XYZ file of C-alpha atoms in Angstrom:
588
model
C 19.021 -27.785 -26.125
C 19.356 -25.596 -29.330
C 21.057 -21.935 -29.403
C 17.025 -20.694 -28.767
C 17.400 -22.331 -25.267
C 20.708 -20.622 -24.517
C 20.005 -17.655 -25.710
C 16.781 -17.572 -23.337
C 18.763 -19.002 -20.610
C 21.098 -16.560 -21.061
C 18.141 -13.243 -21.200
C 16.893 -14.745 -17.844
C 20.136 -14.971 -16.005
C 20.708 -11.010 -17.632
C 17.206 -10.258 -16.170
C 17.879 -11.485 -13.093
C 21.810 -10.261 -12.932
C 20.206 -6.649 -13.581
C 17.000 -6.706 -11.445
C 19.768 -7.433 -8.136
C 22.231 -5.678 -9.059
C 21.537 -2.656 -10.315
C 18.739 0.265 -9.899
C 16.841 -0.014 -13.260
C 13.475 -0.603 -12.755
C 11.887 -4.067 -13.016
C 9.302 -3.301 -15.770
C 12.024 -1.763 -17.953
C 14.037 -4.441 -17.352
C 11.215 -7.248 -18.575
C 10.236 -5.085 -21.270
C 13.709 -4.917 -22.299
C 13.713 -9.135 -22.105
C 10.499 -9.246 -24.204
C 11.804 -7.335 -26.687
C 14.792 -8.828 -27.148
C 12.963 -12.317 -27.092
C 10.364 -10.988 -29.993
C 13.466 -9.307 -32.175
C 15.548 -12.579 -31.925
C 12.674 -14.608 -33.270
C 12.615 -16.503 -29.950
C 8.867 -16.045 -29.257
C 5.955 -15.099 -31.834
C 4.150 -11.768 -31.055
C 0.958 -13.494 -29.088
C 3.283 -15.602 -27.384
C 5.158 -12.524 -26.397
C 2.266 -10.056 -25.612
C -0.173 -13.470 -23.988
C 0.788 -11.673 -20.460
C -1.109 -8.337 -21.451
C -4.588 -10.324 -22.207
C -4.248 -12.478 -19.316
C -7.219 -13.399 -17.078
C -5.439 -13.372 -13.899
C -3.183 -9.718 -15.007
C -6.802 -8.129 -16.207
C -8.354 -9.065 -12.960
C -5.316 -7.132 -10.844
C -6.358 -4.330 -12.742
C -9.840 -4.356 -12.118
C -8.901 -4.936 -8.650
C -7.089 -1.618 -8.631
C -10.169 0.035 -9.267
C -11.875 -1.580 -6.125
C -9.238 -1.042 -3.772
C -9.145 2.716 -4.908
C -12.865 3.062 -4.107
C -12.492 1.924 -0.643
C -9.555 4.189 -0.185
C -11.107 7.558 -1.524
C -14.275 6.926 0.639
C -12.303 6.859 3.568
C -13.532 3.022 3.961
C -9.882 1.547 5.041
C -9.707 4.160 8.254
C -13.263 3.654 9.047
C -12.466 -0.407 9.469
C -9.434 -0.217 11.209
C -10.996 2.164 14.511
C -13.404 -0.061 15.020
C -10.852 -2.951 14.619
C -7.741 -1.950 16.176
C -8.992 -1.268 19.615
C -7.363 0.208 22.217
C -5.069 -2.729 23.946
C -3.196 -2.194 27.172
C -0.366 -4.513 26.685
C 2.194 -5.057 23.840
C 0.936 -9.297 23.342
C -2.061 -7.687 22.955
C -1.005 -5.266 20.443
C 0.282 -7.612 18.186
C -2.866 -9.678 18.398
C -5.348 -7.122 18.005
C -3.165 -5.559 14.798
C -2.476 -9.567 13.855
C -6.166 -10.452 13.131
C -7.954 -7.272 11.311
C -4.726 -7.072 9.092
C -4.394 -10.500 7.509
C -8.438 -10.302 7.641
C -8.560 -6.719 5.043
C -5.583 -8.429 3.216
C -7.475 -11.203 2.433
C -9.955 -9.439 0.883
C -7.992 -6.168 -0.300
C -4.421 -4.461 -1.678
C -2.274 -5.316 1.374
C 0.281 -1.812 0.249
C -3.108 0.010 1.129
C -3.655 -1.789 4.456
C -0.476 -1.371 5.823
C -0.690 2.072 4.911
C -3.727 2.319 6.262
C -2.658 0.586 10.015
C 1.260 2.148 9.971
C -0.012 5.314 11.719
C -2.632 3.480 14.696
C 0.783 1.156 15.246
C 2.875 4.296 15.724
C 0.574 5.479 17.844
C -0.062 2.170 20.207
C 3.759 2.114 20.536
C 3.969 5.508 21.922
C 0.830 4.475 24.355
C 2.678 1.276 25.494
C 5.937 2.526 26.066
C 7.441 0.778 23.368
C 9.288 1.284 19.910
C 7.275 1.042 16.610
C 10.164 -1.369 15.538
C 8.365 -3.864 17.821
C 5.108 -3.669 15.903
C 5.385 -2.390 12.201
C 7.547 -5.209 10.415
C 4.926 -7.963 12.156
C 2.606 -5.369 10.223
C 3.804 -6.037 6.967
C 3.968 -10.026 7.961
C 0.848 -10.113 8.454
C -0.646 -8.619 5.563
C 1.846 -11.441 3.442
C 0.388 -13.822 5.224
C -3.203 -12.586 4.867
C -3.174 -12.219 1.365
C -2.589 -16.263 0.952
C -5.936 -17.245 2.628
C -7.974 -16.283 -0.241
C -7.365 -16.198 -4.120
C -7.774 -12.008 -4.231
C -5.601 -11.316 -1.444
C -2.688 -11.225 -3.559
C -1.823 -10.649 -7.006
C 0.328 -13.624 -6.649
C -2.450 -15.823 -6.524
C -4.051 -14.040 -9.475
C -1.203 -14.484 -11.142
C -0.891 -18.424 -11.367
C -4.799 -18.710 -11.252
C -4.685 -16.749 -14.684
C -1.616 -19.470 -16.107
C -3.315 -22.236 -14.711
C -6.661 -21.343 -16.672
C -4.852 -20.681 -20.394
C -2.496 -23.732 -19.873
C -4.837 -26.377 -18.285
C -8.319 -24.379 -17.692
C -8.084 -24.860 -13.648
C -10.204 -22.119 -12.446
C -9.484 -22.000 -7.923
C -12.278 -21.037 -5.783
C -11.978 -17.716 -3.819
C -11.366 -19.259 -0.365
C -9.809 -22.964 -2.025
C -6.405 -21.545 -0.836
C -7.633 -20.556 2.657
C -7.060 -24.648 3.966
C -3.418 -23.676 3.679
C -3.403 -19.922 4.355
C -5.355 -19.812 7.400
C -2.992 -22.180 8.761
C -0.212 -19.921 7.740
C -1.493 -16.874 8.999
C -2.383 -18.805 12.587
C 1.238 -20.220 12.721
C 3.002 -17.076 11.645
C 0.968 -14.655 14.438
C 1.570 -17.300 16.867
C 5.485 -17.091 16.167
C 5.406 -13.192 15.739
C 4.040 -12.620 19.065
C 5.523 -15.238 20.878
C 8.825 -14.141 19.827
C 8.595 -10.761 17.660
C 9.662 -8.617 20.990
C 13.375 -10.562 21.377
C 14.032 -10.416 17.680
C 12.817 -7.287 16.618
C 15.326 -3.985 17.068
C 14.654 -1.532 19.784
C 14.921 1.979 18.148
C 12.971 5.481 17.982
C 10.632 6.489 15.717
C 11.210 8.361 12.407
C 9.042 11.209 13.783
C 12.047 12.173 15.719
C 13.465 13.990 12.360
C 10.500 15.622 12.238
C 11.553 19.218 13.664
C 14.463 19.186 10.510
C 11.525 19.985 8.063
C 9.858 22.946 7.589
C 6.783 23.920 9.966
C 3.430 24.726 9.601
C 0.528 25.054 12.091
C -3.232 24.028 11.063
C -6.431 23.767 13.107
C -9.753 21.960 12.397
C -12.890 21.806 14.055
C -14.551 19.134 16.244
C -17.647 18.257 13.700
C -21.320 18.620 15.316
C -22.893 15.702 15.416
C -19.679 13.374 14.317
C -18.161 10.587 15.570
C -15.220 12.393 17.357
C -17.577 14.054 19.847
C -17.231 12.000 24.002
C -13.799 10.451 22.501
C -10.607 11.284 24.373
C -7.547 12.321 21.938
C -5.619 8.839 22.115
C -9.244 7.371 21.208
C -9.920 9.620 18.229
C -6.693 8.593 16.800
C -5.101 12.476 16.957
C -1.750 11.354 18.684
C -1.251 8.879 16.156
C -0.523 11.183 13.377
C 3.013 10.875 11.418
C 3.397 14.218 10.468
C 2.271 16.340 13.001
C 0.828 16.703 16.764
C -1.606 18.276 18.629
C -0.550 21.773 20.416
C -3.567 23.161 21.795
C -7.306 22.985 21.901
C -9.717 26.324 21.319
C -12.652 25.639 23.849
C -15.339 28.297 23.430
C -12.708 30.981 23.620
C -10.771 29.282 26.508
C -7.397 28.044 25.409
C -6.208 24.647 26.702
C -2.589 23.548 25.971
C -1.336 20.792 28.080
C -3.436 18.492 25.765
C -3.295 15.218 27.528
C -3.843 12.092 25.852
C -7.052 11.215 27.771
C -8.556 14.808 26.880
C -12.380 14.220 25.870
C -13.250 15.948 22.703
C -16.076 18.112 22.701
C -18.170 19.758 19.665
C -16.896 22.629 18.640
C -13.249 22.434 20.100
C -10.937 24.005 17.183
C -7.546 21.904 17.676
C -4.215 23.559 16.563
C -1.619 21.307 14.805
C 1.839 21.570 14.405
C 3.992 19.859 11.816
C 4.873 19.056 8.098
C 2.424 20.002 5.173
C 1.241 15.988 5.190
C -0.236 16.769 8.506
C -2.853 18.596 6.886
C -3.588 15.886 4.712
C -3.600 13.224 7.410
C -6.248 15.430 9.439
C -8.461 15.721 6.177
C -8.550 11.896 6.558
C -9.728 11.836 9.641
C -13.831 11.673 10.233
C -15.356 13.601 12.361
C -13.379 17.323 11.527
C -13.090 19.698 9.469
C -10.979 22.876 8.472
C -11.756 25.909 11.026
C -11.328 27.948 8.003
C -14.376 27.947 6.807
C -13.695 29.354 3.392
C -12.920 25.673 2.974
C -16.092 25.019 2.523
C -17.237 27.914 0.332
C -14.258 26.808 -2.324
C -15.794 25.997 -5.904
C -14.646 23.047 -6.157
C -16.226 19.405 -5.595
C -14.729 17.186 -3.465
C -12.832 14.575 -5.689
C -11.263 17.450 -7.172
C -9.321 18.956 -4.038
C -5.927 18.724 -2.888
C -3.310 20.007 -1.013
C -0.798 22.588 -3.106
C 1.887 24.411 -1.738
C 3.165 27.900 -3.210
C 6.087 30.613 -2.452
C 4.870 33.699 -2.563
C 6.976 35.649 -5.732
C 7.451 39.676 -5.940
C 4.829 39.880 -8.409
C 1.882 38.432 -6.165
C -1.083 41.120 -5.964
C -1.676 41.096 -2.378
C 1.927 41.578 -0.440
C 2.021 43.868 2.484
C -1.983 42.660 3.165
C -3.377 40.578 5.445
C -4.589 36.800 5.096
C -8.537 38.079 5.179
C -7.711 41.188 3.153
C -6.397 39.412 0.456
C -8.984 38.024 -1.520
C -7.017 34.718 -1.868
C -10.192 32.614 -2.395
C -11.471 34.989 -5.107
C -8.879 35.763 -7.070
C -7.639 32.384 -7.275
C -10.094 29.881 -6.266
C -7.735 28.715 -3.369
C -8.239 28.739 -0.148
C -5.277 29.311 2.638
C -4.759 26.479 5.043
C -1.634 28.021 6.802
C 1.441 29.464 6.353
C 4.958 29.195 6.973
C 8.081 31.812 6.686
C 11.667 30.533 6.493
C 10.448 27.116 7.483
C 8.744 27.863 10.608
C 5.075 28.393 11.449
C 3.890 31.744 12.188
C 2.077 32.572 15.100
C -1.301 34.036 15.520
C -4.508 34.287 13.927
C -3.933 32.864 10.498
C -6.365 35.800 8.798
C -4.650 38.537 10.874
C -0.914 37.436 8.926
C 0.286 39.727 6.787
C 1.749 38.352 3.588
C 4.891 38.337 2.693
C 7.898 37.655 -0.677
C 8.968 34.197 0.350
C 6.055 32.827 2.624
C 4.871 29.505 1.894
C 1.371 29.068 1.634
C -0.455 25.805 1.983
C -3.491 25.209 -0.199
C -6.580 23.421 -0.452
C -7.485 23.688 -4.291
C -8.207 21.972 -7.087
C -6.024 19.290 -9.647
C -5.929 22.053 -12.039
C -4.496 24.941 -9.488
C -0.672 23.530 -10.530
C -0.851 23.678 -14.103
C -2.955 27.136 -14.014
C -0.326 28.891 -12.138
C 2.058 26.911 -12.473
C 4.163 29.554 -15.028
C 2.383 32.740 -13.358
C 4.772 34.906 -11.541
C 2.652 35.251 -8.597
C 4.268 32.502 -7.326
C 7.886 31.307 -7.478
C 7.121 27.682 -6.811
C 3.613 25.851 -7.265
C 3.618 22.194 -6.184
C 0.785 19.827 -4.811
C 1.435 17.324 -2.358
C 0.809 13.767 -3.790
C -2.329 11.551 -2.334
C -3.795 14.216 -0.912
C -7.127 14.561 -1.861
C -9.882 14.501 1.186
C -11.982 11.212 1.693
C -15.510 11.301 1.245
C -16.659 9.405 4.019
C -20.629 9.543 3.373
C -19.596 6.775 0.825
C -17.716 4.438 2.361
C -20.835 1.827 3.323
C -21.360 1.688 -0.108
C -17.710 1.087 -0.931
C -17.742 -1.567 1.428
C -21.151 -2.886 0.591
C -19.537 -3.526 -3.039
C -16.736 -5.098 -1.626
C -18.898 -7.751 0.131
C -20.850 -8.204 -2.936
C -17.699 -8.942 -5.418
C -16.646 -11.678 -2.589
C -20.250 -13.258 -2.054
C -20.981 -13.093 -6.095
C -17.836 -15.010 -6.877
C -16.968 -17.509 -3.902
C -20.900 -18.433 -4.231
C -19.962 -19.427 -7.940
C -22.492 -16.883 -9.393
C -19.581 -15.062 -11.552
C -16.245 -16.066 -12.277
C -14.096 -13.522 -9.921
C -12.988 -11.306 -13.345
C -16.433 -10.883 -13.848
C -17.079 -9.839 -10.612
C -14.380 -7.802 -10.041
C -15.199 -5.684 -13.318
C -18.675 -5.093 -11.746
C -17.279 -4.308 -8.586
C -15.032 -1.610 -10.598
C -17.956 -0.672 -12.524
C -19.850 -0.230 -9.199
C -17.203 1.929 -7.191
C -17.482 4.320 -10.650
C -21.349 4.468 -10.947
C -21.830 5.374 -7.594
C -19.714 8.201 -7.413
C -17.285 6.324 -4.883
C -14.534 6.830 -7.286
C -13.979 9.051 -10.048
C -13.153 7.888 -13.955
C -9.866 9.887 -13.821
C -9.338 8.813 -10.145
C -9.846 5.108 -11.066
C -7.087 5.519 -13.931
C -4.530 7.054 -11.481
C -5.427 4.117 -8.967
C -4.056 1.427 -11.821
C -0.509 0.299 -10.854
C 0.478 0.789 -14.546
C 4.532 -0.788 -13.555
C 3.080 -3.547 -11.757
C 1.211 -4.773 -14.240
C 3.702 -4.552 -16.662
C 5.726 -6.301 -14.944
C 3.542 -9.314 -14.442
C 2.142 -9.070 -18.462
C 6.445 -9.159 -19.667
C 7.465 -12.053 -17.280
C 4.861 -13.432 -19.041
C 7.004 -13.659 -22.613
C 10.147 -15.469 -20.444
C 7.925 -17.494 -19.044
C 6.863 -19.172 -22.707
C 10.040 -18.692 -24.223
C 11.403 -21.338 -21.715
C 8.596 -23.231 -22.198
C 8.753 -23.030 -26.326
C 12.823 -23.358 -26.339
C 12.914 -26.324 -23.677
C 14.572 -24.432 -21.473
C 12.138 -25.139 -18.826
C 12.852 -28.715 -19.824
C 16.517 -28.009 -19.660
C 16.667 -26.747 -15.766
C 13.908 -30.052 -14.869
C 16.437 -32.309 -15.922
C 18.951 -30.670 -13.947
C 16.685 -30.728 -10.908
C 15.561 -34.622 -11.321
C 18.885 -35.797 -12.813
C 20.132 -35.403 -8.755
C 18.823 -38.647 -8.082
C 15.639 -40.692 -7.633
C 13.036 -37.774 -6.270
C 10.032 -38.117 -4.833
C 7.299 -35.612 -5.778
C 7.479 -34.593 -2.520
C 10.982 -34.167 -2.334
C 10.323 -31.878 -5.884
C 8.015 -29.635 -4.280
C 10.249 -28.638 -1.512
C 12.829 -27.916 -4.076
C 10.317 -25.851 -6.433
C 9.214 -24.240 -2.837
C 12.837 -23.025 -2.169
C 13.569 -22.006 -5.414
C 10.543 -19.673 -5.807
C 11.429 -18.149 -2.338
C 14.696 -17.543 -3.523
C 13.279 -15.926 -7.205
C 10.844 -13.946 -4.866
C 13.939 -12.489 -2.769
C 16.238 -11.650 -5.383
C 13.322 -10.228 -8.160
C 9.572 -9.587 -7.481
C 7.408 -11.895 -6.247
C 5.131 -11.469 -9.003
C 7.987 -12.571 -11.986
C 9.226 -14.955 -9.518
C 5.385 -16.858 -9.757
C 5.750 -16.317 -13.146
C 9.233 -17.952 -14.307
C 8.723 -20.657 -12.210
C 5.147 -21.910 -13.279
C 6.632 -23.235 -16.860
C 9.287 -25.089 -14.543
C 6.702 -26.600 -11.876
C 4.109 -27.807 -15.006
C 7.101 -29.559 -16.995
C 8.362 -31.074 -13.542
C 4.236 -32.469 -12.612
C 4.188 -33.485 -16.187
C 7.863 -35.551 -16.160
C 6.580 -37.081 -12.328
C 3.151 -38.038 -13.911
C 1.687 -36.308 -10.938
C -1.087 -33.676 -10.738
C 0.025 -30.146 -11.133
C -2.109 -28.379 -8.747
C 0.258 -28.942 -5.414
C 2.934 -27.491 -7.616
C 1.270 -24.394 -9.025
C 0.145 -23.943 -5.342
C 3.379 -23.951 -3.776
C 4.514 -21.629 -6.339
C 1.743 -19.598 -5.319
C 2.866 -19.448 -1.755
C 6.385 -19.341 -1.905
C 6.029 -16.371 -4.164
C 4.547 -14.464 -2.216
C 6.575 -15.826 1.591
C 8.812 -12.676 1.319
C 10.159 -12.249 4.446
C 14.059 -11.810 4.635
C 14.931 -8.784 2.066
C 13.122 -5.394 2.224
C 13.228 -5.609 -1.542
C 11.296 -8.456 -1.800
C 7.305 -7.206 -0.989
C 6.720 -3.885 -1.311
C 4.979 -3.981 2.282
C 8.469 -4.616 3.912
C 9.995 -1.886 2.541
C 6.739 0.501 3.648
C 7.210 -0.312 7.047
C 11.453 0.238 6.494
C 11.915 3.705 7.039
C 9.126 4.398 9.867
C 10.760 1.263 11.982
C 14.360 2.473 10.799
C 14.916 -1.014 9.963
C 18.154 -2.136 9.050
C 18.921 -5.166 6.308
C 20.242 -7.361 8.812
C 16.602 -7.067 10.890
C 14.477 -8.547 8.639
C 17.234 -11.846 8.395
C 16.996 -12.103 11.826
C 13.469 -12.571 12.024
C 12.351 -13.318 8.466
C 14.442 -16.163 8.145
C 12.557 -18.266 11.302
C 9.319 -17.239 9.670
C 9.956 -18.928 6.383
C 11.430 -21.669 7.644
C 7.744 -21.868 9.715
C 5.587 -20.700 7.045
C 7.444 -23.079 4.264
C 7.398 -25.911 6.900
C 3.687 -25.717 6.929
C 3.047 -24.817 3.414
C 4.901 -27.906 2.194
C 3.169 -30.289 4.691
C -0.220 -29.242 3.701
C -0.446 -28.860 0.234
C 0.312 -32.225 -1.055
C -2.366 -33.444 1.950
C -5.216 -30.971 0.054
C -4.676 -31.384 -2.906
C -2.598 -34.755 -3.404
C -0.333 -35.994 -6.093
């Protein structure tokens, strides 16, 4: 091996050294590697930038776009009630949450289904007596383990799909990975609920911190007709909110506040919440209500253009000393007021008959441009919207979800290749006014992507230096291997990659090493780039490792040593099965 070799060798150990241990982030850091690779010579500029044009890294993208349509129509919550259910035991828990979350994941983003399903599992483990820690990391399992049954479910997949058509045009089928993924996702619920209640931690949920942070009260209105109306509170999802809980309900003037779980809803009832400004925006997320304030709906301002914005009164603001409904908020700024807070605690009464004062804190529905308007205006010390907060627009989400179904049916019938589709999918989500142009550009996981489209560059320069060639002769040189004996070892060594780094890189750096060892074996590559595929993305012992374990961290209060306990059985069971099946598929 020339000095090119070591001196790639060298960047990848440096790239991995600095992704563990320290806190720069993981596109800087492969940036930093391509550079460095494209300064030294090492790699020519298309073999260095080949990640950024990539069919598999362009359909992730695209992908974005789709998953972004079903999330601003309010799509993902309108699966999972109908889903989830309403189980009576905790087995049964775990098994309904099991089966709709590796289903969505197969299909769609697993970071938006768990984010989607966090709040019903908070909510079932308050019904059943039992801690979310019991439920939420089997969450995030399951979603890994969904994403493997088809070739969308993960960008993983994507990923290798997109090496394996430039270096050997293999194109997979949709469901081609589902012979071993199904498996997978069958084994792994079977172990999680056999055996998820002994090894998982029994501790309270993080919505015990929430009285530390400042207080606000809101109240909506039961929509008539909606789909909340002859639902009982637990049913309708309203204990199951992170942020905030249910105080009272407003019944035709009678006021009822020993709200009991099985409450029925009726049309009409105004509900009064208590909690942190995100409470607002989980209730505008909900179907079926709407603000009592019904200046809300009078505000100039469409739909995909709202969000949540908090302010702090300053000594210059026009209307101090005057009540909420004397103010003219709406008018003079195009804002309504959603509630109020002073010195971090709600304030009670009638929110119009509050009089304003230097200091209160306002909540805000307005629009994207309400920050950088008044942002520098003295009327208000402190402007600042809170993130993802924009209301769903739930009249679209059958046609979010009928565009879903058609991407899947379009490519797995073989009618488009699934770039193709998923570009028309995109293209769909945008015409039909289920997703905004600027809305579909925020939706792009711009660090993701570049993380992927750099790995790319170390990826050839092993290939181009021998390096790749290098660590296979280290690997074979142990002795007389079988191919199946060198697929267990590329297994564990892209588990390992995916624990330490990102799964995504992890797929990456290892594909040049799995095609040089199928090509020294004489032996088809396909059960290598597979088990790549799979091993990538079997995170299960590190929080660091998928970005759904460490979702599901702080609302289980998780500790490092919990996800060893019961990640490590589960790859030893999902790696088991992985490695017996693939050679049996798709043979040597």
């Amino acid at each position: 091996m020339d000095w090119q070799g070591i001196l790639t060798l060298a960047t990848l150990f440096s790239v991995l050294s600095a992704l563990m241990l320290t806190r720069v982030s993981a596109d800087l850091v492969l940036m930093a590697a391509l550079a460095f690779l494209l300064i030294m010579g090492i790699v020519a500029p298309g073999e260095a930038l080949a990640g950024f044009g990539n069919p598999g890294v362009i359909t992730i993208a695209t992908l974005y776009v789709v998953a972004g349509g079903l999330k601003e129509t309010g799509a993902v919550q309108w699966i999972a009630r109908r889903l989830l259910g309403h189980p009576k035991t905790a087995k049964g828990a775990q098994l309904r949450m099991i089966a709709p979350t590796g289903l969505l994941s197969a299909f769609m983003n697993n970071t938006a289904v768990v984010a989607m399903f966090i709040p019903a599992i908070q909510d079932w483990a308050r019904r059943l007596g039992i801690p979310a820690s019991k439920l939420l990391l089997p969450l995030s399992y399951a979603a890994i383990l969904g994403g493997t049954c088809t070739l969308i479910g993960t960008s993983t997949n994507l990923v290798v799909d997109g090496l394996l058509q430039s270096e050997l045009g293999i194109q997979l089928g949709v469901f081609e990975l589902a012979w071993v993924g199904v498996p997978l996702l069958l084994s792994g619920g079977a172990f999680l609920v056999m055996f998820g209640s002994k090894l998982l931690p029994d501790r309270g949920s993080a919505r015990d911190e929430l009285a530390q942070v400042r207080e606000y009260g809101v109240e909506v209105e039961v929509v008539s007709p909606g789909p909340l109306i002859g639902k009982s509170i637990a049913e309708a999802g309203l204990r199951a909110l992170n942020y905030g809980y249910l105080a009272e309900i407003d019944r035709d003037g009678r006021l009822i506040t020993a709200v009991g779980p099985d409450r029925v809803l009726q049309a009409g009832d105004k509900l009064y919440f208590i909690g942190a400004p995100e409470c607002a925006t989980e209730l505008r997320r909900i179907q079926g209500l709407k603000p009592a304030n019904g200046n809300v709906h009078k505000l100039d301002v469409s739909n995909h253009q709202r969000c949540l914005v908090e302010v702090v009164l300053g000594p210059e603001f026009p209307a101090l000393g005057q009540t909420i409904r004397d103010s003219q908020f709406r008018t003079r700024f195009n804002a309504v007021i959603f509630s109020l807070a002073r010195e971090g605690r709600r304030v009670p009464g009638k929110l119009g008959d509050i009089t304003l004062k230097i200091g209160d804190t306002l909540l805000l529905e307005a629009s994207h441009q309400f920050v950088a308007q008044y942002h520098s205006r003295r009327d208000f010390l402190l402007v600042s919207a809170l993130s993802d907060s924009t209301p769903p627009d739930f009249r679209k989400a059958p046609i979010a979800l009928c565009i879903l179904a058609l991407m899947v049916l379009a490519s797995a019938s073989g009618l488009l290749p699934i770039m193709e589709a998923a570009f028309l999918a995109a293209g769909g989500m945008i015409v039909s006014g289920c997703l905004t142009a600027n809305r579909a550009r925020l939706s792009i996981d711009l660090s993701v992507l570049i993380v992927i489209s750099a790995s790319f560059a170390l990826g050839n320069a092993m290939t181009i230096t021998g390096a790749a060639d290098w660590i296979v002769d280290g690997i074979l040189g142990t002795g007389d291997l079988s191919p199946w004996q060198v697929l267990i070892l590329v297994y564990l060594l892209t588990v390992l990659f995916t624990e330490l780094i990102t799964n995504n890189a992890a797929a990456v750096l290892m594909f040049p090493i799995a095609l040089s060892l199928a090509e020294r074996l004489d032996v088809s590559v396909l059960p290598f780039a597979v088990a790549v595929m799979f091993a990538a993305s079997a995170s299960f012992i590190t929080p660091l490792g998928y970005q759904t374990n460490l979702m599901v961290y702080g609302p289980g209060r998780y500790r490092g040593t919990d996800y060893i306990k019961i990640g490590l059985p589960m790859s030893l069971i999902v790696g088991g099965v992985a490695i017996l099946l693939i050679p049996l598929i798709w043979g040597f």
